[in-house]
Amino acid sequence: MSRSGAAAEKADSRQRPQMKVNEYKENQNIAYVSLRPVQTTVLIKTAKVYLAPFSLSNYQLDQLMCPKSLLEKNSNNEVACKKTKIKKTCRRIIPPKKKTTSKSESMLQNSASAVHTESNKLQSKRTADAMNLSVDVESSQDGDSDEDITPGLDDFSGLSPYERKRLKNISENADFFASLQLSESAARLREIIEKRQPPKSKRKKPKRENGVGCRRSMRLLKVDPSGVSLPATPTPPTLVADETPLLPPGPLEMTSENQEDNERFKGFLHTWAGMNKPSSKNTEKGLSSIKSYRANLNGMVISEDTVYKVTTGPIFSMALHPSETRTLVAVGAKFGQVGLCDLTQQPKEDGVYVFHPHSQPVSCLYFSPANPAHILSLSYDGTLRCGDFSRAIFEEVYRNERSSFSSFDFLSEDASTLIVGHWDGNMSLVDRRTPGTSYEKLTSSSMGKIRTVHVHPVHKQYFITAGLRDTHIYDARQLKSRRSQPLISLTEHTKSIASAYFSPLTGNRVVTTCADCNLRIFDSSCVSSKIPLLTTIRHNTFTGRWLTRFQAMWDPKQEDCVIVGSMAHPRRVEIFHETGKRVHSFGGECLVSVCSINAMHPTRYILAGGNSSGKIHVFMNEKSC
């Protein structure tokens, strides 16, 4: 036994290098495997030729004691033939230089290792049988290497039908694409394209000769064939039809457009020409208390009889006659109309008279403080006229066709001198006592635009102007022909300013209406280098495009209260105290529109508001009605 064991060990030592060589050869062939099913098949046939029919879960350890009998059932030639077919099939089907692993490979290796560990007692017999088998396989490979054998995929008994069909499709596809020779065709096409592609060349710019470029049309160059330039052809002036031509200069007859009864109209003029100057008792006795003032406001109502249709366009300005016996409301409209409405005339349609002294919007309207029978109107068309009821004419006071006027006010108690503001920022001093319709002095201000001009009620030399975003106070005695500088500038506003007015009795307050939805009240009791801001009242002043802009006005009887229109619903006209508190709101069923322009009677509790359709709404005491 010892001799036989030694002989077996020697044979084992001699055969181990050969076994390693055989394994290396088969692994070298498997290096071409790129698909997992094929690689799994090779590993099964090479690593477990004698273990393929078995499973450790189905057999006991004692049943694995006879692997030699299983090997004897399969002849060495048959096993070698199958190995040869597998290796040739892999060489033909699988592309080279791809090496993968699979779950089946790992499972087979694990099972092989498990079998190996469990069958250590029979290792000698297995080693001998495996070496004999490898020798037979190698000899069969050497003998059949030159034969062209097309193996059948059915020989892979260890694969499922799906894997065998898949390998068959792979083999057929590989043979088909190899027969097409696509790589060679692509190479030939690439060579043809490269040969046919023309070389890239940049376009050469033509050289200029003597600094002359490409040819141009001589007609466009306006030269004749000889090279002499042609004279410029005069362009005919374009005739633009003026929709609102200026009215002729000079006085205009006061003719009503809506009344045909001359006798009634003459009676109207005669009545208002005889009105005397009102007394100033209310001004001398001072202000009333807020409590009594609010009580008087509560007694003011509106009715259908106090709503009048006066003009055809939006109302831009409004004034109330200071008479204490009769009520006369004057309005200036967008299309140059001036309307007079006598509330004491019945029926009310007979009390409305419309005149046309201007061709553009009438932005400012005042009754003369010296003669109540005179009404002065200013328009965008650059004219300032005075309507005289006694003479039934509109006399021209100031005319400047090169400029557009925005506002004016009286610099004297007798209304002989005026200050006129222009939309372009200029200001004019006008003296009615001098002949002609020109100005006495024209000065430019530091403002780009002037909307309103208002004179201090006590110190007549001071006046305030409202512009785009600045409010300036000037001294009329210090005006210069160029760039007059203001005494004080109110710079608290952030957007355009619609109006700025002194308080009517003392001038100690200034109220401004700004597009930033704020009403601001300043303390102007001391005209110094700075006027402090007292109150800011939040109020919606955004009227839009089709409504006249709001202008907050002081109540002539109560100079600490401000009257302004409102965008709130239901429609109303509001009165605020200088502290910012709301004193009263005028409203009613007859007020259904926004009254942008409002005016209060100087001595009586009568309020008139004008909207953007030419209507006026009058609130007055029931006794006065």
XYZ file of C-alpha atoms in Angstrom:
625
model
C 0.000 0.000 0.000
C 2.806 2.379 0.749
C 4.367 1.793 -2.601
C 1.075 2.302 -4.372
C 0.427 5.482 -2.390
C 3.835 6.830 -3.279
C 3.268 6.013 -6.897
C -0.049 7.797 -6.796
C 1.526 10.884 -5.255
C 4.214 10.932 -7.943
C 1.620 10.572 -10.632
C -0.353 13.326 -8.997
C 2.651 15.638 -8.869
C 3.439 14.902 -12.479
C -0.119 15.579 -13.642
C -0.771 18.822 -11.756
C 1.218 21.083 -14.104
C -0.584 19.570 -17.017
C -3.907 20.281 -15.322
C -2.978 23.887 -14.806
C -1.981 24.215 -18.421
C -5.249 22.782 -19.572
C -7.182 25.158 -17.343
C -5.163 28.090 -18.649
C -5.944 27.157 -22.223
C -9.623 26.925 -21.598
C -9.665 30.197 -19.688
C -7.796 31.788 -22.540
C -10.514 30.703 -24.897
C -13.189 31.980 -22.522
C -11.576 35.420 -22.615
C -13.461 36.001 -25.864
C -16.802 35.545 -24.170
C -18.986 38.670 -24.222
C -22.466 37.321 -23.416
C -23.323 35.884 -20.058
C -25.312 32.795 -21.234
C -22.406 31.554 -23.409
C -19.875 32.167 -20.651
C -22.021 30.248 -18.228
C -22.174 27.340 -20.637
C -18.381 27.158 -20.973
C -17.877 27.255 -17.223
C -20.395 24.474 -16.704
C -18.711 22.179 -19.230
C -15.164 22.940 -18.143
C -15.411 23.311 -14.396
C -18.089 20.732 -13.636
C -18.066 18.104 -16.280
C -18.654 15.416 -13.680
C -20.923 17.459 -11.370
C -23.510 18.726 -13.862
C -26.209 16.109 -13.200
C -26.080 16.531 -9.428
C -27.511 18.898 -6.872
C -26.527 19.051 -3.238
C -30.067 19.643 -2.123
C -31.330 16.407 -3.632
C -28.499 14.025 -2.681
C -26.905 13.040 0.588
C -23.235 13.159 1.188
C -22.907 9.372 1.019
C -24.432 9.314 -2.420
C -21.548 11.373 -3.812
C -19.025 8.662 -3.159
C -19.072 7.203 -6.712
C -18.247 9.923 -9.263
C -16.061 7.481 -11.189
C -19.024 5.444 -12.220
C -20.666 8.478 -13.639
C -17.584 9.343 -15.606
C -17.452 5.871 -16.985
C -20.967 6.214 -18.379
C -19.776 8.947 -20.723
C -16.970 7.921 -22.903
C -13.912 10.065 -23.145
C -14.420 10.605 -26.872
C -17.921 11.887 -26.448
C -16.924 14.399 -23.776
C -13.955 15.548 -25.830
C -16.158 16.019 -28.890
C -18.625 18.144 -26.959
C -15.843 20.302 -25.544
C -14.429 20.835 -28.998
C -17.796 21.881 -30.363
C -18.341 24.314 -27.528
C -14.960 25.951 -27.999
C -15.419 26.334 -31.768
C -18.919 27.734 -31.368
C -17.690 30.327 -28.910
C -14.914 31.352 -31.264
C -17.363 31.850 -34.134
C -20.231 33.593 -32.344
C -18.790 35.670 -29.535
C -16.803 38.849 -30.311
C -13.362 39.022 -28.697
C -11.990 41.046 -25.816
C -15.116 40.982 -23.620
C -15.103 39.346 -20.238
C -18.143 39.185 -18.004
C -19.446 37.336 -14.986
C -22.912 36.175 -14.157
C -24.960 34.924 -11.290
C -24.967 31.412 -12.712
C -21.181 31.400 -12.735
C -20.971 32.395 -9.111
C -23.610 29.849 -8.153
C -21.767 27.056 -9.990
C -18.487 28.049 -8.391
C -20.040 28.083 -4.947
C -21.634 24.682 -5.535
C -18.333 23.303 -6.850
C -16.491 24.535 -3.807
C -19.132 23.041 -1.557
C -18.853 19.679 -3.269
C -15.102 19.909 -3.061
C -15.158 20.507 0.665
C -17.649 17.760 1.315
C -15.823 15.171 -0.735
C -12.292 15.485 0.577
C -12.158 11.778 1.253
C -12.541 10.963 -2.466
C -10.168 13.695 -3.768
C -7.514 11.307 -4.987
C -9.860 9.317 -7.189
C -11.461 12.449 -8.620
C -8.106 14.035 -9.387
C -6.982 10.993 -11.278
C -10.182 10.767 -13.244
C -10.159 14.516 -14.036
C -6.553 14.341 -15.273
C -7.368 11.458 -17.530
C -10.368 13.352 -18.833
C -8.363 16.542 -19.546
C -5.750 14.531 -21.406
C -8.428 12.976 -23.553
C -10.060 16.350 -24.221
C -6.779 17.973 -25.231
C -5.933 15.101 -27.579
C -9.346 15.271 -29.140
C -8.972 19.034 -29.620
C -5.643 18.581 -31.349
C -7.111 15.988 -33.582
C -10.196 17.885 -34.596
C -8.809 21.451 -34.780
C -8.735 21.505 -38.525
C -12.213 20.167 -39.017
C -15.079 22.528 -39.981
C -17.827 21.395 -37.730
C -21.014 23.391 -37.269
C -22.263 22.530 -33.814
C -25.908 22.321 -32.943
C -27.161 24.309 -30.007
C -29.124 21.353 -28.815
C -25.859 19.868 -27.546
C -25.942 22.320 -24.631
C -27.880 20.049 -22.370
C -27.341 22.301 -19.375
C -29.194 25.302 -20.888
C -32.875 26.050 -20.937
C -34.772 26.110 -24.274
C -34.890 29.901 -24.125
C -31.086 30.172 -23.761
C -30.499 27.725 -26.604
C -32.824 29.692 -28.875
C -31.147 32.929 -27.879
C -27.692 31.598 -28.676
C -28.939 30.393 -32.021
C -30.292 33.849 -32.897
C -27.019 35.457 -31.841
C -25.081 33.069 -34.071
C -27.315 33.711 -37.069
C -27.199 37.515 -36.588
C -23.424 37.468 -36.286
C -23.095 35.468 -39.502
C -25.486 37.806 -41.305
C -23.708 41.017 -40.293
C -20.358 39.488 -41.066
C -21.556 38.678 -44.576
C -22.627 42.301 -45.124
C -19.110 43.667 -44.529
C -20.454 46.938 -43.173
C -17.161 48.156 -41.726
C -15.402 47.823 -45.064
C -18.227 49.626 -46.868
C -18.190 52.448 -44.304
C -14.449 52.857 -44.738
C -14.791 53.072 -48.504
C -17.601 55.651 -48.251
C -15.575 57.732 -45.824
C -12.668 57.815 -48.238
C -14.951 58.856 -51.119
C -16.489 61.712 -49.065
C -13.124 63.026 -47.998
C -11.921 63.025 -51.567
C -14.994 64.844 -52.932
C -15.127 67.553 -50.218
C -13.842 70.825 -51.699
C -11.254 72.769 -49.748
C -12.522 75.612 -47.592
C -11.541 79.007 -48.920
C -12.417 82.454 -47.623
C -14.030 84.897 -49.952
C -11.634 87.585 -50.915
C -12.925 91.104 -50.516
C -12.583 93.241 -53.585
C -9.910 95.806 -53.247
C -10.958 99.419 -53.408
C -9.364 101.441 -56.070
C -8.566 105.020 -55.130
C -10.750 104.757 -52.034
C -13.952 104.161 -54.043
C -16.168 101.323 -52.866
C -19.009 99.557 -54.612
C -21.156 101.429 -57.061
C -24.180 103.322 -55.804
C -27.135 104.876 -57.517
C -26.466 108.429 -58.664
C -30.105 109.213 -58.136
C -29.835 108.269 -54.485
C -26.613 110.276 -54.222
C -28.470 113.219 -55.790
C -25.848 113.890 -58.447
C -26.170 114.214 -62.196
C -24.202 112.010 -64.681
C -21.394 114.543 -64.775
C -20.916 114.241 -61.014
C -22.347 117.646 -60.063
C -24.626 117.515 -57.029
C -28.232 118.387 -57.714
C -30.026 121.132 -55.766
C -32.256 119.953 -52.920
C -35.855 119.635 -53.974
C -38.130 121.636 -51.674
C -40.618 119.466 -49.833
C -44.163 120.759 -50.107
C -45.601 121.787 -46.753
C -48.054 119.323 -45.305
C -51.382 120.892 -44.610
C -52.758 119.721 -41.289
C -56.353 120.590 -40.673
C -56.669 122.296 -37.323
C -59.641 120.811 -35.547
C -59.823 123.721 -33.109
C -58.737 126.887 -34.922
C -58.073 129.953 -32.829
C -60.831 132.463 -32.593
C -60.133 135.876 -34.086
C -58.519 138.416 -31.779
C -60.499 141.196 -30.201
C -63.812 141.232 -28.347
C -66.428 138.584 -29.048
C -70.140 139.051 -28.753
C -71.747 137.267 -25.850
C -74.198 135.046 -27.698
C -75.859 132.047 -26.145
C -75.624 128.808 -28.111
C -78.547 127.028 -26.475
C -81.095 129.848 -25.959
C -82.981 131.410 -28.836
C -85.177 133.741 -26.820
C -83.307 137.032 -26.951
C -85.658 138.785 -24.570
C -85.094 136.253 -21.841
C -81.339 136.419 -22.414
C -81.311 140.188 -22.198
C -83.234 139.962 -18.951
C -80.641 137.527 -17.637
C -77.762 139.861 -18.507
C -79.549 142.833 -17.006
C -80.166 140.958 -13.761
C -76.550 139.959 -13.273
C -75.123 143.257 -14.425
C -76.935 144.974 -11.573
C -75.476 142.766 -8.881
C -73.528 144.741 -6.342
C -70.324 143.754 -4.615
C -71.069 141.490 -1.630
C -70.293 142.595 1.893
C -67.443 141.141 3.900
C -69.263 140.674 7.213
C -68.632 136.963 7.343
C -64.947 137.510 6.780
C -64.646 140.043 9.558
C -66.427 137.987 12.195
C -63.942 135.082 11.811
C -64.355 131.342 11.659
C -67.198 129.357 13.142
C -66.651 126.316 15.329
C -66.391 122.878 13.798
C -69.555 121.804 15.574
C -71.720 124.553 14.103
C -69.979 124.180 10.757
C -70.793 120.468 10.656
C -74.399 121.187 11.594
C -74.756 123.582 8.663
C -73.226 121.024 6.322
C -75.709 118.387 7.435
C -78.529 120.646 6.280
C -77.229 120.722 2.680
C -79.017 118.316 0.324
C -79.206 117.523 -3.363
C -82.275 116.848 -5.500
C -83.132 116.347 -9.130
C -83.945 120.051 -9.413
C -80.354 120.948 -8.514
C -78.689 118.714 -11.140
C -78.039 120.575 -14.407
C -76.617 119.581 -17.752
C -74.577 122.626 -18.777
C -71.840 121.729 -21.303
C -71.162 118.932 -23.765
C -67.671 118.057 -22.530
C -65.868 117.490 -19.234
C -65.793 120.373 -16.774
C -62.294 121.744 -16.153
C -63.046 124.761 -13.939
C -65.853 126.163 -11.805
C -66.765 129.349 -9.908
C -69.751 130.565 -7.856
C -70.987 134.112 -8.034
C -70.632 135.808 -4.624
C -74.215 137.126 -4.682
C -76.159 136.614 -1.468
C -79.593 136.797 -3.098
C -79.262 134.728 -6.265
C -77.245 131.617 -7.132
C -75.175 131.622 -10.315
C -72.716 128.856 -11.162
C -70.113 129.311 -13.916
C -68.221 126.393 -15.469
C -65.424 126.061 -18.030
C -65.511 123.018 -20.320
C -63.094 121.042 -22.434
C -64.142 122.389 -25.826
C -63.753 126.080 -24.952
C -67.274 126.576 -23.616
C -68.259 128.766 -20.696
C -71.586 127.888 -19.140
C -73.717 129.960 -16.744
C -76.436 128.341 -14.684
C -78.985 130.456 -12.777
C -80.502 128.241 -10.086
C -83.234 130.747 -9.285
C -84.654 130.607 -12.820
C -87.659 128.346 -13.406
C -87.968 126.099 -15.236
C -84.347 125.160 -14.775
C -83.688 124.607 -18.506
C -84.299 128.317 -19.078
C -81.598 129.229 -16.572
C -78.688 127.574 -18.474
C -76.691 129.683 -20.977
C -73.673 128.396 -22.894
C -71.096 130.628 -24.654
C -68.074 129.780 -26.769
C -65.321 132.377 -26.170
C -62.413 129.890 -26.551
C -61.379 127.090 -28.856
C -59.640 124.849 -26.324
C -60.234 123.764 -22.704
C -61.038 126.495 -20.198
C -58.818 125.575 -17.245
C -59.348 128.562 -14.957
C -62.408 130.696 -14.192
C -62.960 133.547 -11.687
C -65.499 136.244 -11.010
C -63.781 139.607 -10.650
C -63.341 140.613 -6.988
C -63.814 144.274 -7.963
C -66.815 143.942 -10.274
C -69.132 140.892 -9.878
C -70.542 141.528 -13.384
C -67.193 140.478 -14.885
C -66.108 136.873 -15.298
C -62.562 136.098 -16.474
C -61.736 132.851 -18.259
C -58.380 131.396 -19.344
C -57.876 128.694 -21.956
C -55.233 126.399 -23.393
C -55.481 128.293 -26.663
C -53.371 131.129 -25.242
C -56.144 133.645 -24.581
C -57.496 135.285 -21.446
C -60.905 136.957 -21.807
C -63.245 138.932 -19.589
C -66.977 138.470 -19.972
C -68.865 141.677 -19.269
C -72.576 141.163 -18.546
C -73.334 144.846 -18.843
C -71.838 145.106 -22.326
C -72.623 141.520 -23.420
C -69.124 140.921 -24.815
C -66.054 138.829 -24.085
C -63.185 141.261 -24.081
C -59.705 140.008 -24.786
C -57.311 140.743 -21.919
C -54.182 138.775 -22.858
C -53.246 136.818 -25.982
C -50.165 134.753 -26.792
C -50.599 132.357 -29.697
C -47.121 130.870 -29.235
C -47.859 129.565 -25.770
C -50.545 127.669 -23.911
C -51.970 128.973 -20.638
C -52.779 126.845 -17.616
C -53.918 129.127 -14.765
C -54.078 132.716 -13.503
C -54.899 134.785 -10.410
C -55.270 138.414 -9.356
C -52.288 140.253 -7.896
C -54.356 143.225 -6.694
C -57.709 143.806 -5.045
C -59.014 145.795 -8.007
C -58.192 142.920 -10.381
C -56.066 145.195 -12.561
C -52.895 143.074 -12.502
C -52.713 139.361 -13.134
C -50.160 136.574 -12.920
C -50.550 133.961 -15.670
C -48.952 130.529 -15.669
C -47.936 128.700 -18.869
C -47.773 125.000 -19.526
C -44.120 125.315 -20.605
C -43.062 126.729 -17.211
C -43.109 130.427 -18.072
C -45.029 133.135 -16.189
C -46.488 136.426 -17.397
C -47.341 139.635 -15.575
C -50.361 141.317 -17.177
C -51.674 144.807 -16.458
C -55.216 145.385 -17.686
C -54.819 149.168 -17.443
C -52.314 149.319 -20.284
C -53.673 149.219 -23.843
C -53.220 146.104 -25.922
C -53.341 142.429 -25.127
C -49.672 141.811 -24.383
C -47.817 141.112 -21.160
C -45.801 143.471 -19.025
C -43.134 140.928 -18.144
C -42.458 137.376 -19.276
C -40.234 135.285 -17.068
C -39.088 131.700 -17.104
C -39.137 129.598 -13.995
C -37.145 126.590 -12.866
C -40.233 124.400 -13.322
C -40.792 122.366 -16.442
C -44.554 122.805 -16.257
C -47.019 124.937 -14.311
C -50.506 123.632 -13.598
C -51.937 126.146 -11.134
C -51.098 129.627 -9.880
C -52.543 131.088 -6.674
C -51.830 134.407 -4.943
C -51.525 134.865 -1.187
C -54.794 136.433 0.094
C -53.026 138.884 2.431
C -49.527 139.409 1.022
C -50.328 139.828 -2.657
C -46.703 139.828 -3.726
C -46.408 136.116 -2.978
C -47.890 133.429 -5.190
C -47.545 129.653 -5.305
C -47.222 127.442 -8.370
C -47.763 123.702 -8.758
C -45.765 121.810 -11.371
C -44.639 118.332 -12.207
C -43.146 117.376 -8.846
C -42.320 120.714 -7.275
C -44.319 123.412 -5.569
C -42.652 126.839 -5.520
C -43.457 130.118 -3.827
C -42.314 133.230 -5.705
C -42.137 136.918 -4.985
C -43.630 138.921 -7.848
C -41.297 141.811 -7.084
C -38.210 139.670 -7.700
C -39.170 138.080 -10.982
C -36.499 138.193 -13.655
C -36.737 137.692 -17.362
C -34.614 134.537 -17.178
C -34.686 131.725 -14.703
C -36.420 133.295 -11.742
C -35.561 131.510 -8.519
C -38.286 130.704 -5.987
C -38.240 131.790 -2.377
C -39.357 128.397 -1.084
C -39.658 124.938 -2.636
C -41.875 122.185 -1.277
C -40.103 118.956 -2.171
C -42.149 116.395 -0.239
C -44.081 115.232 -3.296
C -43.156 112.095 -5.232
C -45.396 112.444 -8.302
C -47.022 115.191 -10.359
C -49.005 117.831 -8.497
C -52.471 118.788 -9.690
C -52.961 121.947 -7.615
C -51.656 124.073 -4.740
C -53.698 126.764 -2.966
C -53.285 129.141 -0.034
C -55.996 129.194 2.607
C -58.580 131.862 1.562
C -58.623 134.188 4.604
C -55.147 134.335 6.124
C -52.992 132.264 3.804
C -51.472 130.450 6.790
C -52.008 127.051 5.199
C -51.244 125.495 1.826
C -53.016 122.416 0.487
C -51.624 120.369 -2.412
C -53.159 117.535 -4.421
C -50.638 114.987 -5.640
C -50.901 111.971 -7.902
C -49.393 109.767 -5.177
C -52.879 109.664 -3.567
C -52.040 112.122 -0.818
C -53.350 115.536 0.196
C -50.677 117.533 2.006
C -51.213 120.548 4.221
C -48.290 122.878 4.984
C -47.847 125.659 7.515
C -47.273 128.889 5.551
C -47.846 131.314 8.400
C -44.234 132.432 8.070
C -42.900 132.618 4.532
C -39.281 131.779 5.259
C -36.711 129.463 3.827
C -38.740 126.374 4.740
C -42.431 125.610 5.203
C -43.097 122.618 7.463
C -45.481 119.828 6.541
C -48.359 119.567 9.002
C -50.638 116.806 7.755
C -50.731 114.147 5.075
C -54.212 112.870 4.227
C -54.444 109.588 2.376
C -56.963 110.032 -0.438
C -57.458 108.264 -3.756
C -56.595 110.809 -6.454
C -56.151 108.355 -9.327
C -58.927 109.442 -11.687
C -57.602 107.764 -14.828
C -57.623 109.077 -18.356
C -61.246 110.067 -18.884
C -61.935 111.953 -15.655
C -60.741 115.421 -14.758
C -58.029 115.400 -12.109
C -58.992 116.208 -8.538
C -58.152 119.617 -7.094
C -58.567 120.080 -3.356
C -60.020 123.541 -2.576
C -60.386 125.467 0.672
C -63.816 126.445 1.926
C -63.897 130.285 1.734
C -65.977 130.438 4.941
C -63.899 127.899 6.897
C -60.294 128.081 5.894
C -59.245 125.092 8.007
C -61.411 122.709 5.933
C -60.692 121.269 2.490
C -63.186 120.126 -0.164
C -62.233 117.372 -2.614
C -63.931 114.818 -4.857
C -63.830 111.099 -4.187
C -63.561 107.878 -6.165
C -65.347 105.879 -3.453
C -68.719 104.193 -3.826
C -71.366 105.409 -3.403
C -70.235 108.638 -5.067
C -69.552 111.521 -2.738
C -67.784 114.813 -2.122
C -65.721 114.925 1.077
C -64.591 117.662 3.438
C -61.470 117.189 5.596
C -60.158 119.218 8.473
C -56.546 120.385 8.357
C -55.746 117.776 11.002
C -56.732 115.017 8.584
C -60.135 114.134 10.097
C -63.149 113.804 7.828
C -65.719 116.469 8.679
C -68.531 115.608 6.281
C -69.402 113.614 3.141
C -71.940 114.868 0.610
C -73.892 112.206 -1.214
C -77.334 111.080 -2.239
C -79.309 109.207 -4.825
C -78.936 112.033 -7.329
C -75.131 111.952 -7.134
C -74.150 109.035 -9.358
C -70.889 110.307 -10.882
C -67.488 111.568 -9.767
C -67.346 115.311 -9.140
C -63.722 116.174 -9.874
C -64.063 119.971 -9.683
C -65.873 121.550 -6.714
C -66.516 125.079 -5.510
C -68.117 126.495 -2.360
C -70.017 129.758 -2.106
C -67.950 132.368 -0.226
C -70.707 133.332 2.218
C -73.553 130.837 1.841
C -73.696 127.081 2.380
C -73.898 126.112 -1.285
C -71.597 123.533 -2.853
C -71.374 122.851 -6.600
C -69.548 119.894 -8.109
C -68.818 119.287 -11.797
C -68.238 115.921 -13.435
C -66.671 114.801 -16.712
C -69.906 114.800 -18.718
C -70.790 118.491 -18.328
C -73.200 118.156 -15.397
C -73.173 120.113 -12.161
C -74.536 118.827 -8.845
C -75.523 121.500 -6.340
C -75.856 120.848 -2.593
C -77.659 123.618 -0.767
C -79.806 124.286 2.268
C -83.440 123.254 1.985
C -84.544 126.810 2.777
C -82.453 128.139 -0.096
C -84.070 125.639 -2.458
